Coordinates of C-alpha atoms in Angstrom, one line a residue:
Chain A
M256 CA -47.4 7.3 -51.0
H257 CA -45.0 5.6 -53.4
P258 CA -42.1 4.3 -51.3
L259 CA -39.5 6.0 -53.7
V260 CA -41.3 9.3 -53.4
E261 CA -41.3 9.0 -49.7
R262 CA -37.5 8.4 -49.8
L263 CA -37.1 11.3 -52.2
F264 CA -38.8 13.7 -49.8
A265 CA -36.4 12.3 -47.1
N266 CA -33.5 13.5 -49.3
D267 CA -32.3 10.1 -50.4
P268 CA -30.2 10.6 -53.5
L269 CA -30.5 6.9 -54.5
A270 CA -34.3 7.3 -54.6
L271 CA -33.8 10.3 -56.9
S272 CA -31.7 8.3 -59.2
R273 CA -34.2 5.4 -59.3
L274 CA -37.1 7.7 -59.9
M275 CA -35.2 9.2 -62.8
T276 CA -34.7 5.8 -64.3
L277 CA -38.5 5.0 -64.0
V278 CA -39.3 8.3 -65.7
E279 CA -36.8 7.6 -68.5
N280 CA -38.2 4.2 -69.0
R281 CA -41.8 5.5 -68.9
A282 CA -42.7 3.0 -66.2
D283 CA -46.3 2.3 -65.4
D284 CA -46.1 4.0 -62.0
V285 CA -44.8 7.3 -63.4
F286 CA -48.3 8.8 -63.4
E287 CA -48.8 8.0 -59.7
I288 CA -45.2 9.1 -58.8
M289 CA -45.5 12.4 -60.6
T290 CA -48.9 13.2 -59.1
Q291 CA -47.3 13.0 -55.7
V292 CA -44.0 14.7 -56.7
Q293 CA -45.9 17.6 -58.3
E294 CA -47.1 18.9 -54.9
H295 CA -43.5 19.5 -53.8
C296 CA -42.5 21.4 -57.0
G297 CA -42.2 25.1 -57.8
H298 CA -38.9 26.1 -56.2
A299 CA -36.2 25.2 -58.8
K300 CA -35.1 27.6 -61.5
T301 CA -34.4 26.2 -65.0
V302 CA -31.9 27.1 -67.7
G303 CA -31.9 25.5 -71.2
I304 CA -28.6 25.3 -73.0
T305 CA -28.8 24.4 -76.7
G306 CA -26.7 24.7 -79.9
P307 CA -25.0 22.7 -82.6
P308 CA -22.7 19.7 -81.8
G309 CA -19.2 20.9 -80.9
A310 CA -20.2 24.3 -79.7
G311 CA -19.0 23.5 -76.2
K312 CA -22.3 23.3 -74.4
S313 CA -21.2 20.7 -71.9
T314 CA -18.0 22.7 -71.0
L315 CA -20.1 25.8 -70.6
A316 CA -22.6 24.0 -68.4
D317 CA -19.7 22.6 -66.4
K318 CA -18.3 26.1 -65.8
L319 CA -21.7 27.5 -65.1
I320 CA -22.2 24.9 -62.4
G321 CA -19.0 26.2 -60.8
H322 CA -20.5 29.7 -60.6
L323 CA -23.8 28.4 -59.3
R324 CA -22.0 26.3 -56.6
K325 CA -20.0 29.4 -55.5
A326 CA -23.5 31.0 -54.9
Q327 CA -24.3 27.9 -52.7
R328 CA -26.9 26.6 -55.2
R329 CA -27.7 22.9 -55.5
V330 CA -27.6 22.0 -59.2
G331 CA -29.2 19.3 -61.3
V332 CA -28.5 18.7 -65.0
V333 CA -30.6 16.9 -67.6
A334 CA -28.5 16.2 -70.7
I335 CA -30.7 15.2 -73.6
D336 CA -28.5 12.9 -75.7
P337 CA -29.0 12.2 -79.4
S338 CA -29.2 8.5 -79.9
S339 CA -30.8 6.0 -82.1
P340 CA -34.5 5.6 -81.6
F341 CA -33.8 1.8 -82.0
S342 CA -30.7 0.9 -80.1
G343 CA -31.4 3.7 -77.6
G344 CA -27.8 4.2 -76.7
A345 CA -26.8 7.6 -75.4
V346 CA -23.5 8.7 -77.0
M347 CA -22.4 11.9 -75.4
G348 CA -20.8 10.8 -72.2
D349 CA -21.8 14.0 -70.3
R350 CA -20.7 12.6 -67.0
I351 CA -17.2 12.6 -68.5
R352 CA -17.5 16.0 -69.9
M353 CA -18.8 17.5 -66.7
Q354 CA -15.9 16.1 -64.6
D355 CA -15.3 19.3 -62.6
H356 CA -18.1 18.4 -60.2
A357 CA -17.8 14.6 -60.1
G358 CA -17.1 14.6 -56.3
D359 CA -19.7 17.3 -55.4
D360 CA -22.8 15.7 -53.7
Q361 CA -24.8 18.9 -54.4
V362 CA -24.4 18.5 -58.2
F363 CA -26.5 15.9 -60.0
I364 CA -26.1 15.0 -63.6
R365 CA -28.4 12.8 -65.6
S366 CA -28.6 11.9 -69.3
L367 CA -31.8 11.2 -71.2
G368 CA -31.6 9.3 -74.5
T369 CA -33.8 10.7 -77.2
R370 CA -35.3 7.5 -78.2
G371 CA -39.1 7.5 -78.4
S372 CA -41.4 10.2 -79.6
L373 CA -40.7 13.9 -79.1
G374 CA -43.7 14.2 -76.8
G375 CA -42.3 11.4 -74.7
I376 CA -38.9 13.1 -74.5
S377 CA -40.6 16.4 -73.6
R378 CA -42.6 14.8 -70.9
A379 CA -39.7 12.8 -69.5
T380 CA -37.5 16.0 -69.4
R381 CA -40.2 17.9 -67.6
E382 CA -40.6 15.1 -65.1
M383 CA -36.8 14.9 -64.5
V384 CA -36.8 18.6 -63.8
K385 CA -39.7 18.1 -61.4
L386 CA -37.9 15.3 -59.6
Y387 CA -34.8 17.6 -59.1
D388 CA -37.1 20.3 -57.9
A389 CA -38.9 18.1 -55.4
A390 CA -35.5 16.8 -54.2
G391 CA -34.5 20.4 -53.3
V392 CA -32.3 21.2 -56.2
D393 CA -32.2 25.0 -56.8
E394 CA -31.0 25.2 -60.4
V395 CA -31.8 22.8 -63.2
I396 CA -29.8 23.0 -66.4
V397 CA -31.3 21.2 -69.4
E398 CA -28.8 20.7 -72.1
T399 CA -29.8 19.6 -75.6
V400 CA -27.8 19.0 -78.7
G401 CA -28.6 20.4 -82.1
V402 CA -30.8 23.2 -83.3
G403 CA -34.0 21.6 -84.4
Q404 CA -37.4 20.5 -83.4
T405 CA -36.4 19.0 -80.1
E406 CA -34.9 22.3 -78.9
F407 CA -38.1 24.3 -79.4
H408 CA -39.8 22.1 -76.9
I409 CA -37.2 23.1 -74.3
M410 CA -38.8 26.5 -74.4
G411 CA -41.8 25.2 -72.5
I412 CA -39.5 23.5 -69.9
A413 CA -36.7 26.0 -69.4
E414 CA -37.5 29.5 -68.2
T415 CA -34.3 30.9 -69.8
T416 CA -32.8 29.4 -73.0
V417 CA -29.2 30.0 -73.8
V418 CA -28.2 29.3 -77.4
V419 CA -24.5 28.5 -77.7
L420 CA -22.7 29.0 -81.1
T421 CA -19.1 29.2 -82.2
P422 CA -17.4 31.5 -84.7
E423 CA -17.9 28.6 -87.2
S424 CA -21.7 28.4 -86.7
G425 CA -22.5 30.6 -89.7
D426 CA -24.3 27.7 -91.5
T427 CA -26.4 26.9 -88.5
I428 CA -27.6 30.4 -88.2
Q429 CA -28.2 30.5 -92.0
T430 CA -30.4 27.4 -91.7
M431 CA -32.3 28.3 -88.7
K432 CA -32.7 32.0 -89.0
A433 CA -36.0 32.9 -87.4
G434 CA -36.1 29.8 -85.4
I435 CA -32.8 30.3 -83.6
L436 CA -33.8 33.9 -82.8
E437 CA -37.1 32.9 -81.3
I438 CA -35.8 30.3 -79.0
A439 CA -32.9 32.3 -77.6
D440 CA -33.2 34.4 -74.5
I441 CA -29.4 34.7 -74.4
F442 CA -26.8 34.1 -77.1
V443 CA -23.3 32.9 -76.4
V444 CA -20.5 32.9 -78.9
N445 CA -18.2 30.3 -77.3
K446 CA -14.6 29.6 -78.3
A447 CA -14.4 33.4 -78.7
D448 CA -10.6 33.3 -79.1
R449 CA -11.1 31.9 -82.6
E450 CA -11.2 34.0 -85.6
G451 CA -14.5 35.5 -86.6
A452 CA -16.0 35.6 -83.0
D453 CA -16.5 39.3 -83.1
R454 CA -18.0 39.2 -86.5
M455 CA -20.4 36.5 -85.5
A456 CA -21.5 38.5 -82.4
H457 CA -21.9 41.5 -84.6
E458 CA -24.1 39.6 -87.1
L459 CA -26.2 38.2 -84.3
K460 CA -26.8 41.6 -82.8
A461 CA -27.8 42.9 -86.3
M462 CA -30.3 40.1 -86.7
L463 CA -31.6 40.7 -83.2
E464 CA -32.3 44.4 -83.9
I465 CA -34.9 43.4 -86.4
A466 CA -36.4 40.7 -84.2
Q467 CA -36.9 42.2 -80.8
K468 CA -38.5 39.8 -78.3
G469 CA -40.9 41.9 -76.2
D470 CA -39.1 44.1 -73.7
W471 CA -36.2 41.8 -73.3
T472 CA -33.0 42.8 -75.1
I473 CA -31.3 39.5 -76.0
P474 CA -27.7 39.8 -75.0
V475 CA -24.9 38.3 -77.1
L476 CA -22.0 37.2 -74.9
L477 CA -18.5 36.1 -75.8
T478 CA -17.1 33.2 -73.8
Q479 CA -14.2 30.9 -73.7
A480 CA -15.8 28.2 -71.6
R481 CA -12.7 26.0 -71.3
D482 CA -10.9 28.8 -69.5
D483 CA -14.0 30.0 -67.6
L484 CA -13.9 33.4 -69.4
G485 CA -17.2 35.2 -69.8
V486 CA -19.1 32.6 -67.7
S487 CA -19.8 34.8 -64.8
E488 CA -21.3 37.3 -67.2
L489 CA -23.5 34.5 -68.5
H490 CA -24.6 33.7 -65.0
A491 CA -25.4 37.4 -64.5
A492 CA -27.4 37.5 -67.7
I493 CA -29.4 34.5 -66.7
E494 CA -30.2 36.3 -63.4
S495 CA -31.2 39.4 -65.3
H496 CA -33.5 37.4 -67.5
R497 CA -35.2 35.9 -64.4
D498 CA -35.7 39.3 -63.0
Y499 CA -37.3 40.3 -66.3
L500 CA -39.6 37.3 -66.2
Q501 CA -40.7 38.2 -62.6
G502 CA -41.7 41.7 -63.7
E503 CA -45.2 42.7 -64.7
G504 CA -46.8 39.4 -64.0
R505 CA -45.0 37.6 -66.9
A506 CA -44.1 34.7 -64.5
E507 CA -47.7 34.1 -63.6
E508 CA -48.9 34.0 -67.2
R509 CA -46.0 31.7 -68.2
R510 CA -46.8 29.3 -65.3
R511 CA -50.4 29.1 -66.4
Q512 CA -49.4 28.4 -70.0
V513 CA -46.9 25.7 -68.9
L514 CA -49.5 24.0 -66.8
I515 CA -51.9 23.8 -69.7
Q516 CA -49.2 22.5 -72.0
E517 CA -48.2 19.9 -69.4
T518 CA -51.7 18.7 -68.9
Q519 CA -52.2 18.3 -72.6
E520 CA -48.9 16.4 -72.9
I521 CA -49.9 14.0 -70.1
I522 CA -53.3 13.4 -71.6
L523 CA -51.9 12.8 -75.0
E524 CA -49.2 10.4 -73.9
E525 CA -51.7 8.3 -72.0
L526 CA -54.1 8.4 -75.0
S527 CA -51.3 7.5 -77.3
K528 CA -50.6 4.3 -75.2
K529 CA -54.2 3.4 -75.5
V530 CA -54.3 4.1 -79.3
R531 CA -51.2 1.9 -79.9
A532 CA -52.8 -1.0 -78.1
L533 CA -56.1 -0.5 -79.8
S534 CA -54.8 -0.2 -83.4
H535 CA -52.6 -3.2 -82.9
F536 CA -55.6 -5.2 -81.7
Q537 CA -57.7 -4.0 -84.7
T538 CA -55.2 -5.0 -87.3
G539 CA -54.1 -8.3 -85.8
E540 CA -56.4 -10.4 -87.9
S541 CA -58.0 -8.2 -90.5
R542 CA -56.1 -5.8 -92.7
I543 CA -56.4 -2.1 -92.9
S544 CA -57.1 -1.0 -96.4
N545 CA -57.8 2.7 -95.8
P546 CA -56.2 4.1 -92.6
Y547 CA -58.6 7.1 -92.7
E548 CA -61.6 4.8 -92.5
T549 CA -60.1 2.7 -89.8
A550 CA -59.2 5.8 -87.8
L551 CA -62.7 7.2 -88.2
A552 CA -64.2 4.0 -87.0
V553 CA -62.0 4.2 -83.8
L554 CA -62.6 7.9 -83.3
E555 CA -66.4 7.6 -83.6
K556 CA -66.3 5.4 -80.5
V557 CA -64.3 8.0 -78.4
S558 CA -66.1 10.5 -76.3
L559 CA -63.8 13.2 -75.2
Chain B
M255 CA -66.6 13.7 -103.7
H256 CA -64.6 16.8 -102.7
P257 CA -64.5 19.0 -105.8
L258 CA -60.7 19.4 -105.6
V259 CA -60.2 15.6 -105.4
E260 CA -62.4 15.2 -108.4
R261 CA -60.2 17.7 -110.3
L262 CA -57.1 16.0 -109.0
F263 CA -58.2 12.7 -110.5
A264 CA -58.8 14.6 -113.7
N265 CA -55.1 15.5 -113.7
D266 CA -55.6 19.2 -112.8
P267 CA -52.2 20.4 -111.5
L268 CA -53.8 23.4 -109.9
A269 CA -56.0 21.1 -107.8
L270 CA -52.9 19.2 -106.7
S271 CA -51.3 22.5 -105.6
R272 CA -54.4 23.6 -103.7
L273 CA -54.7 20.3 -102.0
M274 CA -51.1 20.4 -100.9
T275 CA -51.8 23.8 -99.3
L276 CA -54.9 22.4 -97.5
V277 CA -52.7 19.5 -96.1
E278 CA -49.9 21.9 -95.1
N279 CA -52.4 24.1 -93.2
R280 CA -54.1 21.1 -91.7
A281 CA -57.5 22.3 -93.0
D282 CA -60.7 20.8 -91.6
D283 CA -61.5 18.9 -94.8
V284 CA -58.1 17.1 -94.9
F285 CA -59.7 14.0 -93.3
E286 CA -62.4 13.8 -95.9
I287 CA -60.0 14.6 -98.8
M288 CA -57.5 12.0 -97.8
T289 CA -60.1 9.3 -97.2
Q290 CA -61.0 9.8 -100.9
V291 CA -57.4 10.2 -102.1
Q292 CA -56.3 7.0 -100.3
E293 CA -58.2 4.8 -102.7
H294 CA -56.1 6.0 -105.6
C295 CA -52.7 5.4 -103.9
G296 CA -50.2 2.7 -104.1
H297 CA -48.4 3.4 -107.3
A298 CA -45.6 5.9 -106.5
K299 CA -42.2 4.9 -105.3
T300 CA -40.6 7.0 -102.5
V301 CA -37.0 8.0 -101.7
G302 CA -36.0 10.0 -98.7
I303 CA -32.9 12.2 -98.9
T304 CA -31.5 13.4 -95.6
G305 CA -28.3 14.8 -94.1
P306 CA -26.7 17.8 -92.4
P307 CA -27.1 21.3 -93.8
G308 CA -24.7 22.1 -96.6
A309 CA -24.3 18.5 -97.7
G310 CA -25.8 19.2 -101.1
K311 CA -29.0 17.4 -100.8
S312 CA -31.0 19.7 -103.0
T313 CA -28.4 19.6 -105.7
L314 CA -28.3 15.8 -105.5
A315 CA -32.1 15.6 -105.7
D316 CA -32.0 18.0 -108.6
K317 CA -29.6 15.7 -110.6
L318 CA -31.5 12.6 -109.5
I319 CA -34.6 14.1 -110.9
G320 CA -32.7 14.5 -114.2
H321 CA -32.0 10.7 -114.3
L322 CA -35.6 9.8 -113.3
R323 CA -36.9 12.1 -116.1
K324 CA -34.6 10.3 -118.6
A325 CA -36.4 7.2 -117.5
Q326 CA -39.7 8.9 -118.3
R327 CA -40.8 9.0 -114.7
R328 CA -43.0 11.7 -113.4
V329 CA -41.4 13.2 -110.2
G330 CA -42.7 14.9 -107.1
V331 CA -40.6 16.5 -104.4
V332 CA -41.6 17.2 -100.8
A333 CA -38.8 19.4 -99.3
I334 CA -39.2 19.6 -95.5
D335 CA -37.9 23.0 -94.5
P336 CA -36.5 23.9 -91.2
S337 CA -38.3 27.0 -90.0
S338 CA -39.5 28.6 -86.9
P339 CA -42.4 27.0 -85.1
F340 CA -43.7 30.5 -84.6
S341 CA -43.2 32.5 -87.7
G342 CA -43.5 29.4 -89.8
G343 CA -41.4 30.8 -92.7
A344 CA -39.7 28.3 -94.9
V345 CA -36.1 29.3 -95.4
M346 CA -34.5 26.9 -97.9
G347 CA -35.7 28.2 -101.2
D348 CA -35.7 24.7 -102.8
R349 CA -37.5 26.0 -105.8
I350 CA -34.5 28.0 -106.5
R351 CA -32.0 25.2 -105.8
M352 CA -33.9 22.8 -108.0
Q353 CA -33.9 25.1 -111.0
D354 CA -32.9 22.5 -113.6
H355 CA -36.5 21.4 -113.9
A356 CA -38.4 24.6 -113.5
G357 CA -39.9 24.4 -116.9
D358 CA -40.7 20.6 -116.8
D359 CA -44.5 20.1 -116.2
Q360 CA -43.8 16.5 -115.1
V361 CA -41.7 17.6 -112.1
F362 CA -43.5 19.0 -109.0
I363 CA -41.7 20.6 -106.1
R364 CA -43.3 21.5 -102.9
S365 CA -41.9 22.8 -99.6
L366 CA -43.3 21.9 -96.2
G367 CA -42.4 24.2 -93.3
T368 CA -41.6 22.3 -90.1
R369 CA -43.8 24.4 -87.8
G370 CA -46.2 22.4 -85.7
S371 CA -45.6 19.1 -83.9
L372 CA -43.5 16.3 -85.3
G373 CA -46.6 14.1 -85.6
G374 CA -48.2 16.8 -87.6
I375 CA -45.3 17.1 -90.0
S376 CA -45.1 13.4 -90.3
R377 CA -48.7 13.2 -91.2
A378 CA -48.6 16.2 -93.6
T379 CA -45.6 14.7 -95.4
R380 CA -47.3 11.3 -95.8
E381 CA -50.4 13.1 -97.2
M382 CA -48.4 15.1 -99.7
V383 CA -46.8 11.9 -100.9
K384 CA -50.3 10.4 -101.2
L385 CA -51.5 13.4 -103.2
Y386 CA -48.6 13.1 -105.6
D387 CA -49.3 9.3 -105.8
A388 CA -53.0 9.9 -106.6
A389 CA -52.0 12.5 -109.2
G390 CA -50.1 9.9 -111.1
V391 CA -46.6 10.8 -110.0
D392 CA -44.2 7.8 -110.3
E393 CA -41.4 8.9 -108.0
V394 CA -41.6 11.0 -104.8
I395 CA -38.5 12.4 -103.3
V396 CA -38.8 13.5 -99.6
E397 CA -35.9 15.8 -98.7
T398 CA -35.3 16.7 -95.1
V399 CA -32.5 18.7 -93.5
G400 CA -30.5 17.7 -90.5
V401 CA -29.9 14.4 -88.8
G402 CA -32.2 14.3 -85.9
Q403 CA -35.6 13.2 -84.7
T404 CA -37.5 14.4 -87.7
E405 CA -35.5 12.3 -90.1
F406 CA -36.2 9.1 -88.3
H407 CA -39.8 9.6 -89.1
I408 CA -39.0 9.7 -92.8
M409 CA -38.3 6.0 -92.4
G410 CA -41.9 5.2 -92.2
I411 CA -42.6 7.4 -95.2
A412 CA -39.8 6.7 -97.7
E413 CA -39.2 3.2 -98.8
T414 CA -35.5 4.0 -99.4
T415 CA -33.6 6.5 -97.3
V416 CA -30.4 8.1 -98.7
V417 CA -28.1 9.8 -96.1
V418 CA -25.9 12.4 -97.7
L419 CA -22.7 13.5 -96.1
T420 CA -19.6 15.4 -97.1
P421 CA -16.0 14.8 -96.3
E422 CA -16.5 17.4 -93.5
S423 CA -19.3 15.5 -91.8
G424 CA -17.1 13.7 -89.3
D425 CA -18.8 15.5 -86.4
T426 CA -22.2 14.5 -87.6
I427 CA -21.3 10.9 -87.7
Q428 CA -19.7 11.1 -84.3
T429 CA -22.9 12.6 -82.8
M430 CA -25.3 10.3 -84.5
K431 CA -23.4 7.0 -84.7
A432 CA -26.0 4.2 -84.4
G433 CA -28.9 6.5 -85.4
I434 CA -27.3 7.5 -88.7
L435 CA -26.5 3.9 -89.5
E436 CA -30.0 2.7 -88.8
I437 CA -31.9 5.2 -90.9
A438 CA -29.6 4.8 -94.0
D439 CA -30.4 2.4 -96.8
I440 CA -27.7 4.1 -99.0
F441 CA -24.9 6.4 -98.0
V442 CA -23.7 9.1 -100.3
V443 CA -20.4 11.0 -99.7
N444 CA -21.1 14.1 -101.8
K445 CA -18.5 16.8 -102.8
A446 CA -16.2 13.8 -103.3
D447 CA -13.6 15.9 -104.9
R448 CA -12.8 17.4 -101.5
E449 CA -10.0 16.1 -99.4
G450 CA -11.0 13.3 -97.1
A451 CA -13.8 11.8 -99.2
D452 CA -12.2 8.4 -99.5
R453 CA -11.3 8.3 -95.9
M454 CA -14.9 9.2 -95.0
A455 CA -16.3 6.5 -97.3
H456 CA -13.8 4.0 -95.8
E457 CA -14.9 4.9 -92.2
L458 CA -18.5 4.5 -93.1
K459 CA -17.9 1.1 -94.6
A460 CA -16.0 0.0 -91.5
M461 CA -18.9 1.1 -89.3
L462 CA -21.4 -0.7 -91.6
E463 CA -19.5 -3.9 -91.3
I464 CA -20.4 -4.1 -87.6
A465 CA -24.0 -3.0 -88.1
Q466 CA -25.3 -5.1 -91.0
K467 CA -29.0 -4.3 -91.8
G468 CA -30.6 -7.6 -92.6
D469 CA -29.6 -9.0 -95.9
W470 CA -29.2 -5.6 -97.5
T471 CA -25.6 -4.4 -97.8
I472 CA -25.7 -0.6 -97.5
P473 CA -23.7 0.9 -100.3
V474 CA -21.4 3.9 -99.8
L475 CA -21.3 6.0 -102.9
L476 CA -19.1 8.9 -103.9
T477 CA -20.8 11.7 -105.8
Q478 CA -20.1 15.2 -107.1
A479 CA -23.7 16.2 -107.5
R480 CA -22.9 19.6 -109.0
D481 CA -21.3 17.9 -111.9
D482 CA -23.7 15.0 -112.0
L483 CA -20.9 12.6 -111.2
G484 CA -22.0 9.4 -109.4
V485 CA -25.7 10.2 -109.6
S486 CA -26.6 7.5 -112.1
E487 CA -24.9 5.0 -109.7
L488 CA -27.1 6.4 -106.9
H489 CA -30.2 5.9 -109.2
A490 CA -29.1 2.3 -109.7
A491 CA -28.6 1.7 -106.0
I492 CA -32.1 3.0 -105.3
E493 CA -33.5 0.6 -107.9
S494 CA -31.5 -2.3 -106.3
H495 CA -32.8 -1.4 -102.9
R496 CA -36.4 -1.6 -104.3
D497 CA -35.7 -5.0 -105.8
Y498 CA -34.4 -6.0 -102.4
L499 CA -37.6 -4.8 -100.7
Q500 CA -39.8 -6.7 -103.2
G501 CA -38.0 -9.9 -102.4
E502 CA -39.3 -12.4 -99.9
G503 CA -42.5 -10.6 -98.9
R504 CA -40.7 -7.7 -97.2
A505 CA -42.8 -5.2 -99.2
E506 CA -46.0 -6.7 -97.9
E507 CA -44.9 -6.7 -94.2
R508 CA -43.6 -3.2 -94.6
R509 CA -46.9 -2.0 -96.1
R510 CA -48.8 -3.6 -93.2
Q511 CA -46.6 -1.8 -90.6
V512 CA -46.9 1.5 -92.4
L513 CA -50.7 1.2 -92.5
I514 CA -50.8 0.6 -88.7
Q515 CA -48.5 3.5 -88.1
E516 CA -50.6 5.8 -90.4
T517 CA -53.8 4.8 -88.7
Q518 CA -52.3 5.6 -85.3
E519 CA -51.0 8.9 -86.5
I520 CA -54.3 9.9 -87.8
I521 CA -56.2 8.9 -84.6
L522 CA -53.6 10.7 -82.5
E523 CA -53.7 13.9 -84.5
E524 CA -57.5 14.0 -84.3
L525 CA -57.5 13.2 -80.6
S526 CA -54.9 15.9 -80.0
K527 CA -57.1 18.5 -81.6
K528 CA -59.9 17.4 -79.2
V529 CA -57.5 17.5 -76.2
R530 CA -56.3 21.0 -77.0
A531 CA -59.9 22.3 -77.2
L532 CA -60.8 20.5 -74.0
S533 CA -57.9 21.5 -71.8
H534 CA -58.3 25.1 -72.9
F535 CA -61.9 24.9 -71.9
Q536 CA -61.1 23.4 -68.5
T537 CA -58.6 26.0 -67.6
G538 CA -60.4 29.0 -68.9
E539 CA -61.9 29.9 -65.5
S540 CA -60.4 27.7 -62.9
R541 CA -56.6 27.1 -62.5
I542 CA -54.8 23.9 -62.8
S543 CA -52.7 23.2 -59.7
N544 CA -51.7 19.7 -60.5
P545 CA -51.5 18.8 -64.2
Y546 CA -51.5 15.1 -63.4
E547 CA -54.8 15.3 -61.4
T548 CA -56.4 17.4 -64.2
A549 CA -55.2 15.0 -66.8
L550 CA -56.5 12.0 -64.8
A551 CA -59.9 13.7 -64.5
V552 CA -60.1 14.1 -68.3
L553 CA -58.7 10.6 -69.0
E554 CA -61.3 8.9 -66.7
K555 CA -64.0 10.2 -69.0
V556 CA -62.5 8.8 -72.2
S557 CA -63.5 5.4 -73.4
L558 CA -61.2 4.1 -76.0

């Protein structure tokens, strides 16, 4: 067994941290590590928190952690940071924003820069969740900024997705419309003391009426995360959604789908490494004139 | 030759439109079509326009088209629309926003929904640009909403990337920082009659001073797109950037990089189709318990 995995199973928090770094850097031994970690997964519950910048996601996550801790749950956070694909610097400073739990050794917070391909981020996020899971974390919160492509992928990772908006998010809703409705299991209108909060909640509910998501009625909650108002209701709504997922074999079907998606992601990431090496080699000396012809020549040699 | 390609080369605008649809739908004959189209590409110039929702990108594009038309250029637009990955509905209504040129048969506007994977969108966008190119379009504008992952990919497609902000975009800049600087060849502060426009331009210039991009000095332009103010300056800045790219063999190196990237994208999209079919087959009857082990079993059979 990989020595860090052995230490992870022995509850060494430093090993968890080092493994997270290996996963973030897509190190060569990630495949081996995760094959071993996988066997110890399946316990943790996952919540995705997403929404536009400035909606108060980190504050909400922070307060939610407080409620989870009161329920004696060990909590892990993966905060997906927007950053340059080139410089790779994470800019959010989540560790600072989630200060409430800085001294709690049952709360783990980890940022993941969004450099690299979407598939890579998706796989790295999944793997960080698995590392938490194998380390005995009960609840993993995946926080992601923005309402765009990246967030849709959280769906396959988080069992329950919370979309956080503010009374000022009218434009966001306008732009996303169907998309935002389809990713949300729970809506939160945060900063609910601001003008327009009730109207926003009302509009969301009106939209939801025409876009019912199976048997689950998507709740629209008002919160003031900074003052911990409405957060216990959010916690309760997350629990309700989980109960819903458990019902009528939905959890089993979902697990099957996730495993297929994961397997495909892993295969594609490994193939993509090979392709990058191969194309580079092919174009080192000679020039590509028609990328379709070059691609075809490569593809004809692949048996899959 | 594919009959639609034949008609495309004979300047049939209906064939162009039908080919765009095939590309958007990732039809089976796209590979064959594009192999043939590729031979007639290399003429069109490309500009990417990106920025947060509400920045006025479509209006700016609309006015820019006016200036390009005055210069007798044939123009094509690919507007990448945010939409649900599920329902797939495009929501922007660009055709409506770019009304100025509705009756001009030398202006083509096409929306592309962002359903599907990022790689798929990237390849479809590239291919739409190529279709315009092969159809004799001189200038292709690629418009994309938001400042996130998707936009970075535009870099490989557009020779010149214009980032459009408004005096209210402070949060966007805060969130993106390095990323926004690294994708922009030209900054536009639109709606410059609003308060804070000069301060925004000043802040951008200050940021740019510490993040110089090679020999190119990224200009920060003030526009009021609705009234066509500052748009001829934008047109001139785009031309300057092209002159810069032509200098000192940069264009050649860029073309080489783009061809490599394109070839990789094509190979990966084709492989990804195969993987999806294969994994599905493998998990039809028996269950995956460890996705890494299942993936490894598949990968061991691939020679690449």
